[in-house]
Amino acid sequence: MKSIDADVAFKYKTTSTKEILENEGSINVYWDNVGGETLDLALAYSANLARFLECGQISGYNSIGGTAMKHSDKIVRRRIKIYGFVVYDLVPNTAKSSIELYLIWWRAVS
């Protein structure tokens, strides 16, 4: 992950998100496909002026009621920039780059 300037990547299903964030410190850039409790914890451990890329909410696709966000106040207090998109937004211009980025990520967390 260091080769692409990422400090940390982990499998949220097999690793405690809270434990990782407690050990690694505040988040400056966060790419999220999970949402729910994972996103809420990321907000809790965010740095001032952090940037969040939201491209999915897999944790809530099959749930009823969703997750209560306990740390959404951090968005304003820490001036977090959140950019939401769907993967199809990237396809027309950067399909090859998107696939390469995904493959790097997949190898790192697999």
Backbone as a chain_set.jsonl record, in Angstrom:
{"seq": "MKSIDADVAFKYKTTSTKEILENEGSINVYWDNVGGETLDLALAYSANLARFLECGQISGYNSIGGTAMKHSDKIVRRRIKIYGFVVYDLVPNTAKSSIELYLIWWRAVS", "coords": {"N": [[0.814, -1.198, 0.0], [2.042, 1.185, 0.57], [3.315, 1.858, -1.773], [1.427, 3.151, -3.299], [0.968, 5.332, -1.851], [-0.831, 4.934, 0.238], [-1.703, 4.704, 3.576], [-2.937, 2.743, 5.11], [-4.848, -0.223, 4.722], [-7.582, -2.415, 5.109], [-9.525, -5.356, 5.918], [-12.757, -4.933, 6.504], [-14.615, -6.763, 7.41], [-13.278, -8.71, 8.818], [-11.606, -7.497, 10.559], [-11.31, -5.294, 13.308], [-12.669, -2.238, 12.867], [-12.672, -0.025, 14.54], [-10.487, -0.579, 16.211], [-8.337, -0.515, 14.382], [-8.468, 2.191, 13.564], [-8.034, 3.498, 16.001], [-5.385, 2.774, 16.458], [-4.016, 3.771, 14.227], [-4.416, 6.512, 14.004], [-5.617, 9.816, 13.048], [-7.766, 10.332, 10.151], [-7.093, 11.468, 6.928], [-7.707, 11.193, 4.198], [-10.302, 9.282, 2.904], [-11.629, 6.476, 1.422], [-14.633, 5.078, 0.745], [-16.747, 2.291, 0.582], [-18.486, 1.008, 2.133], [-20.031, 2.254, 4.239], [-22.475, 2.898, 6.839], [-21.761, 1.712, 10.124], [-18.993, 1.627, 9.801], [-18.381, 3.925, 8.266], [-19.301, 5.824, 10.104], [-17.488, 5.47, 12.226], [-15.157, 6.224, 10.902], [-15.674, 8.934, 10.512], [-15.59, 9.731, 13.17], [-12.869, 9.487, 13.705], [-11.694, 11.278, 12.004], [-9.583, 13.786, 10.49], [-9.125, 17.362, 10.756], [-10.346, 19.092, 7.951], [-10.49, 16.81, 6.392], [-10.94, 14.521, 3.611], [-13.493, 12.733, 2.142], [-14.378, 10.045, 0.099], [-17.182, 8.731, -1.189], [-18.52, 5.845, -2.328], [-20.416, 3.905, -2.169], [-22.599, 1.942, -0.091], [-22.611, -0.582, 1.122], [-23.081, -1.94, 3.523], [-25.637, -1.293, 4.227], [-27.402, -2.048, 2.249], [-29.088, -4.299, 2.369], [-30.408, -4.008, 4.727], [-32.862, -3.008, 7.153], [-33.854, 0.107, 8.22], [-31.252, 1.099, 8.685], [-28.159, 2.589, 9.92], [-27.648, 4.43, 12.837], [-26.133, 7.534, 12.751], [-23.645, 8.56, 14.736], [-21.601, 10.34, 14.72], [-21.882, 12.374, 12.872], [-21.785, 15.081, 13.271], [-19.151, 15.775, 13.099], [-18.613, 16.307, 10.457], [-19.25, 18.974, 9.94], [-17.937, 20.327, 12.078], [-15.252, 19.608, 11.696], [-14.894, 20.387, 9.169], [-15.141, 18.636, 6.935], [-14.823, 17.395, 3.655], [-17.041, 15.803, 1.576], [-17.426, 13.65, -1.071], [-19.636, 12.199, -3.142], [-20.174, 9.498, -5.379], [-20.976, 7.333, -8.151], [-19.663, 4.333, -9.509], [-19.972, 4.27, -12.256], [-19.728, 6.885, -13.038], [-17.06, 7.248, -13.485], [-16.337, 5.682, -15.627], [-16.58, 6.564, -18.498], [-14.388, 8.35, -18.946], [-12.116, 7.438, -17.585], [-11.78, 4.63, -17.53], [-9.769, 2.609, -17.722], [-7.88, 3.488, -15.781], [-9.47, 3.381, -13.492], [-9.985, 0.654, -13.261], [-7.374, -0.284, -12.897], [-6.739, 0.956, -10.437], [-8.657, -0.27, -8.805], [-7.769, -2.948, -8.967], [-5.253, -2.776, -7.735], [-6.064, -2.059, -5.161], [-7.628, -4.342, -4.541], [-5.73, -6.412, -4.522], [-4.237, -5.602, -2.351], [-5.936, -5.837, -0.136], [-6.752, -8.428, -0.164]], "CA": [[0.0, 0.0, 0.0], [2.911, 2.362, 0.592], [3.683, 2.207, -3.146], [0.427, 4.074, -3.846], [0.827, 6.356, -0.814], [-1.908, 4.639, 1.183], [-1.125, 4.317, 4.859], [-3.555, 1.552, 5.682], [-6.025, -0.856, 4.112], [-7.926, -3.563, 5.938], [-10.802, -6.016, 5.633], [-13.668, -4.511, 7.567], [-15.396, -7.895, 7.925], [-12.463, -9.575, 9.669], [-10.766, -6.644, 11.399], [-12.056, -4.269, 14.036], [-12.444, -0.9, 12.321], [-12.347, 0.873, 15.654], [-9.13, -0.887, 16.649], [-7.426, 0.005, 13.355], [-8.464, 3.653, 13.618], [-7.39, 3.904, 17.257], [-3.941, 2.557, 16.328], [-3.425, 4.49, 13.092], [-4.556, 7.961, 14.121], [-6.705, 10.472, 12.305], [-7.902, 10.071, 8.716], [-7.087, 12.642, 6.053], [-8.424, 10.806, 2.981], [-11.007, 8.022, 3.178], [-12.411, 5.945, 0.299], [-15.591, 4.212, 1.428], [-17.79, 1.558, -0.133], [-19.197, 0.233, 3.145], [-21.039, 3.056, 4.912], [-22.932, 2.419, 8.144], [-20.909, 1.862, 11.301], [-17.626, 1.892, 9.353], [-18.329, 5.35, 7.936], [-19.475, 6.577, 11.336], [-16.21, 5.422, 12.935], [-14.208, 7.038, 10.142], [-15.971, 10.327, 10.858], [-15.112, 9.952, 14.538], [-11.41, 9.562, 13.696], [-11.285, 12.134, 10.895], [-8.778, 14.978, 10.759], [-9.665, 18.605, 10.211], [-10.24, 19.228, 6.496], [-10.404, 15.485, 5.757], [-11.708, 14.324, 2.381], [-14.111, 11.411, 2.083], [-14.945, 9.619, -1.183], [-18.24, 7.758, -0.898], [-18.897, 5.163, -3.565], [-21.234, 2.748, -1.843], [-23.092, 1.787, 1.28], [-22.926, -2.012, 1.099], [-23.565, -2.427, 4.818], [-27.046, -0.99, 4.407], [-28.225, -2.416, 1.099], [-30.093, -5.311, 2.708], [-30.89, -3.831, 6.092], [-34.012, -2.137, 7.332], [-33.621, 1.097, 9.266], [-29.926, 1.696, 8.591], [-27.332, 2.799, 11.1], [-27.686, 5.791, 13.378], [-24.831, 8.178, 12.662], [-23.349, 9.226, 15.997], [-20.506, 11.296, 14.564], [-22.101, 13.237, 11.706], [-21.427, 16.458, 13.637], [-17.75, 15.996, 12.729], [-18.578, 16.817, 9.082], [-19.23, 20.432, 10.031], [-16.927, 20.783, 13.03], [-13.901, 19.397, 11.15], [-14.923, 20.88, 7.791], [-14.859, 17.494, 6.069], [-15.4, 17.427, 2.314], [-17.528, 14.486, 1.192], [-17.777, 13.569, -2.487], [-20.317, 10.947, -3.449], [-20.253, 9.171, -6.8], [-21.15, 5.927, -8.508], [-18.532, 3.914, -10.326], [-20.24, 4.583, -13.666], [-19.271, 8.249, -13.301], [-15.652, 7.199, -13.87], [-16.11, 4.821, -16.784], [-16.334, 7.155, -19.811], [-13.11, 9.046, -19.079], [-10.956, 6.817, -16.94], [-12.082, 3.222, -17.273], [-8.541, 1.863, -17.494], [-7.329, 3.906, -14.494], [-10.345, 2.886, -12.437], [-9.741, -0.789, -13.144], [-6.045, -0.44, -12.301], [-6.849, 1.325, -9.034], [-9.405, -1.331, -8.14], [-6.918, -4.139, -8.871], [-4.246, -2.502, -6.688], [-6.772, -2.146, -3.884], [-8.045, -5.718, -4.316], [-4.537, -7.192, -4.135], [-3.793, -5.165, -1.025], [-6.824, -6.273, 0.94], [-7.077, -9.854, -0.315]], "C": [[0.857, 1.261, 0.0], [3.27, 2.807, -0.821], [2.665, 3.133, -3.807], [0.066, 5.154, -2.816], [-0.397, 6.166, 0.077], [-1.264, 4.162, 2.478], [-1.655, 2.989, 5.362], [-4.702, 1.074, 4.818], [-6.314, -2.089, 4.954], [-9.27, -4.125, 5.513], [-11.756, -5.722, 6.785], [-14.473, -5.665, 8.152], [-14.603, -8.758, 8.902], [-11.573, -8.802, 10.638], [-11.646, -5.613, 12.09], [-11.7, -2.891, 13.487], [-12.015, 0.052, 13.42], [-10.906, 0.665, 16.116], [-8.09, -0.334, 15.659], [-7.329, 1.526, 13.477], [-7.822, 4.18, 14.899], [-5.87, 3.813, 17.14], [-3.29, 3.441, 15.269], [-3.537, 6.002, 13.183], [-5.62, 8.509, 13.194], [-6.613, 10.219, 10.797], [-7.914, 11.396, 7.962], [-7.861, 12.382, 4.767], [-9.016, 9.425, 3.223], [-11.866, 7.658, 1.983], [-13.341, 4.898, 0.898], [-16.604, 3.602, 0.476], [-18.716, 0.85, 0.845], [-20.333, 1.025, 3.793], [-21.32, 2.557, 6.317], [-21.962, 2.707, 9.276], [-19.468, 2.198, 10.913], [-17.444, 3.363, 9.003], [-18.427, 6.194, 9.197], [-18.177, 6.603, 12.145], [-15.151, 6.256, 12.22], [-14.432, 8.525, 10.421], [-15.432, 10.656, 12.25], [-13.602, 10.161, 14.583], [-10.871, 10.429, 12.56], [-10.442, 13.307, 11.378], [-9.544, 16.21, 10.302], [-9.373, 18.649, 8.716], [-10.051, 17.887, 5.778], [-11.258, 15.453, 4.497], [-12.196, 12.884, 2.337], [-14.68, 11.185, 0.69], [-15.931, 8.5, -0.882], [-18.739, 7.148, -2.2], [-19.721, 3.917, -3.264], [-21.614, 2.734, -0.384], [-23.489, 0.326, 1.482], [-23.495, -2.521, 2.419], [-25.064, -2.202, 5.0], [-27.956, -1.444, 3.289], [-29.35, -3.395, 1.446], [-30.627, -5.166, 4.121], [-32.092, -2.889, 6.101], [-33.671, -1.163, 8.456], [-32.252, 1.745, 9.24], [-29.218, 1.819, 9.925], [-27.467, 4.241, 11.559], [-26.278, 6.367, 13.347], [-24.591, 8.991, 13.931], [-22.348, 10.369, 15.831], [-20.67, 12.213, 13.357], [-21.785, 14.703, 12.01], [-19.992, 16.8, 13.241], [-17.633, 16.571, 11.32], [-18.463, 18.336, 9.107], [-18.07, 20.906, 10.906], [-15.508, 20.668, 12.489], [-13.796, 19.81, 9.683], [-14.527, 19.792, 6.786], [-15.538, 17.689, 4.718], [-15.775, 16.0, 1.946], [-17.97, 14.542, -0.26], [-18.394, 12.203, -2.742], [-20.383, 10.73, -4.955], [-20.573, 7.694, -6.971], [-20.063, 5.566, -9.496], [-18.734, 4.244, -11.806], [-19.845, 6.011, -14.02], [-17.845, 8.257, -13.844], [-15.41, 6.497, -15.198], [-15.817, 5.561, -18.083], [-14.935, 7.741, -19.983], [-11.912, 8.259, -18.577], [-11.177, 5.341, -16.638], [-10.817, 2.43, -16.952], [-7.943, 2.203, -16.131], [-8.156, 3.375, -13.336], [-10.114, 1.405, -12.197], [-8.389, -1.029, -12.498], [-6.071, -0.117, -10.813], [-7.569, 0.24, -8.246], [-8.535, -2.571, -7.955], [-5.825, -3.963, -7.818], [-4.882, -2.661, -5.324], [-7.104, -3.6, -3.55], [-6.862, -6.58, -3.869], [-4.106, -6.846, -2.715], [-4.661, -5.714, 0.087], [-7.183, -7.761, 0.851], [-6.073, -10.725, 0.416]], "O": [[0.437, 2.296, -0.518], [3.505, 3.992, -1.055], [2.995, 3.826, -4.769], [-0.982, 5.793, -2.897], [-0.936, 7.136, 0.609], [-0.378, 3.308, 2.461], [-0.923, 2.203, 5.963], [-5.44, 1.878, 4.249], [-5.393, -2.734, 5.455], [-10.054, -3.457, 4.838], [-11.573, -6.21, 7.9], [-14.966, -5.561, 9.276], [-15.19, -9.46, 9.725], [-10.865, -9.402, 11.446], [-12.615, -5.123, 11.511], [-10.565, -2.434, 13.625], [-11.092, 0.846, 13.238], [-10.192, 1.632, 16.381], [-7.084, 0.245, 16.069], [-6.23, 2.08, 13.491], [-7.139, 5.204, 14.873], [-5.151, 4.667, 17.658], [-2.126, 3.817, 15.409], [-2.804, 6.708, 12.49], [-6.42, 7.763, 12.629], [-5.545, 9.935, 10.253], [-8.646, 12.321, 8.313], [-8.592, 13.253, 4.296], [-8.329, 8.514, 3.685], [-12.731, 8.433, 1.572], [-12.875, 3.929, 1.497], [-17.232, 4.296, -0.324], [-19.643, 0.158, 0.422], [-21.459, 0.537, 3.89], [-20.492, 1.869, 6.915], [-21.412, 3.804, 9.378], [-18.797, 2.961, 11.608], [-16.456, 3.978, 9.404], [-17.704, 7.181, 9.337], [-17.807, 7.644, 12.688], [-14.34, 6.919, 12.866], [-13.471, 9.283, 10.551], [-14.884, 11.735, 12.472], [-13.108, 10.93, 15.407], [-9.699, 10.313, 12.199], [-10.569, 13.759, 12.516], [-10.507, 16.1, 9.542], [-8.283, 18.285, 8.276], [-9.509, 17.847, 4.673], [-12.179, 16.254, 4.335], [-11.415, 11.943, 2.475], [-15.386, 12.043, 0.16], [-15.548, 7.444, -0.377], [-19.3, 7.833, -3.055], [-19.71, 2.968, -4.048], [-21.022, 3.427, 0.443], [-24.585, 0.039, 1.961], [-24.31, -3.443, 2.424], [-25.691, -2.852, 5.836], [-29.169, -1.247, 3.366], [-30.438, -3.32, 0.876], [-31.23, -6.095, 4.658], [-32.297, -2.092, 5.185], [-33.244, -1.583, 9.531], [-32.105, 2.861, 9.739], [-29.627, 1.228, 10.924], [-27.405, 5.166, 10.748], [-25.34, 5.756, 13.858], [-25.263, 9.995, 14.167], [-22.254, 11.253, 16.682], [-19.686, 12.773, 12.872], [-21.542, 15.483, 11.089], [-19.654, 17.97, 13.067], [-16.656, 17.255, 11.015], [-17.662, 18.913, 8.371], [-17.311, 21.789, 10.509], [-14.657, 21.511, 12.775], [-12.766, 19.615, 9.038], [-13.69, 20.007, 5.909], [-16.695, 18.103, 4.653], [-14.941, 15.096, 1.996], [-18.789, 15.38, -0.637], [-17.739, 11.174, -2.572], [-20.62, 11.669, -5.714], [-20.451, 6.908, -6.031], [-19.594, 6.425, -10.244], [-17.763, 4.472, -12.527], [-19.646, 6.316, -15.196], [-17.464, 9.169, -14.579], [-14.372, 6.707, -15.826], [-14.844, 5.201, -18.745], [-14.356, 7.637, -21.064], [-10.808, 8.406, -19.101], [-10.785, 4.866, -15.572], [-10.805, 1.655, -15.996], [-7.54, 1.301, -15.396], [-7.608, 2.964, -12.313], [-10.055, 0.959, -11.051], [-8.268, -1.896, -11.632], [-5.483, -0.845, -10.013], [-7.143, -0.126, -7.151], [-8.562, -3.185, -6.888], [-5.508, -4.904, -7.089], [-4.326, -3.309, -4.437], [-6.892, -4.046, -2.422], [-6.988, -7.383, -2.945], [-3.661, -7.717, -1.967], [-4.151, -6.027, 1.163], [-7.864, -8.279, 1.735], [-6.19, -11.95, 0.398]]}, "num_chains": 1, "name": "protein.A"}
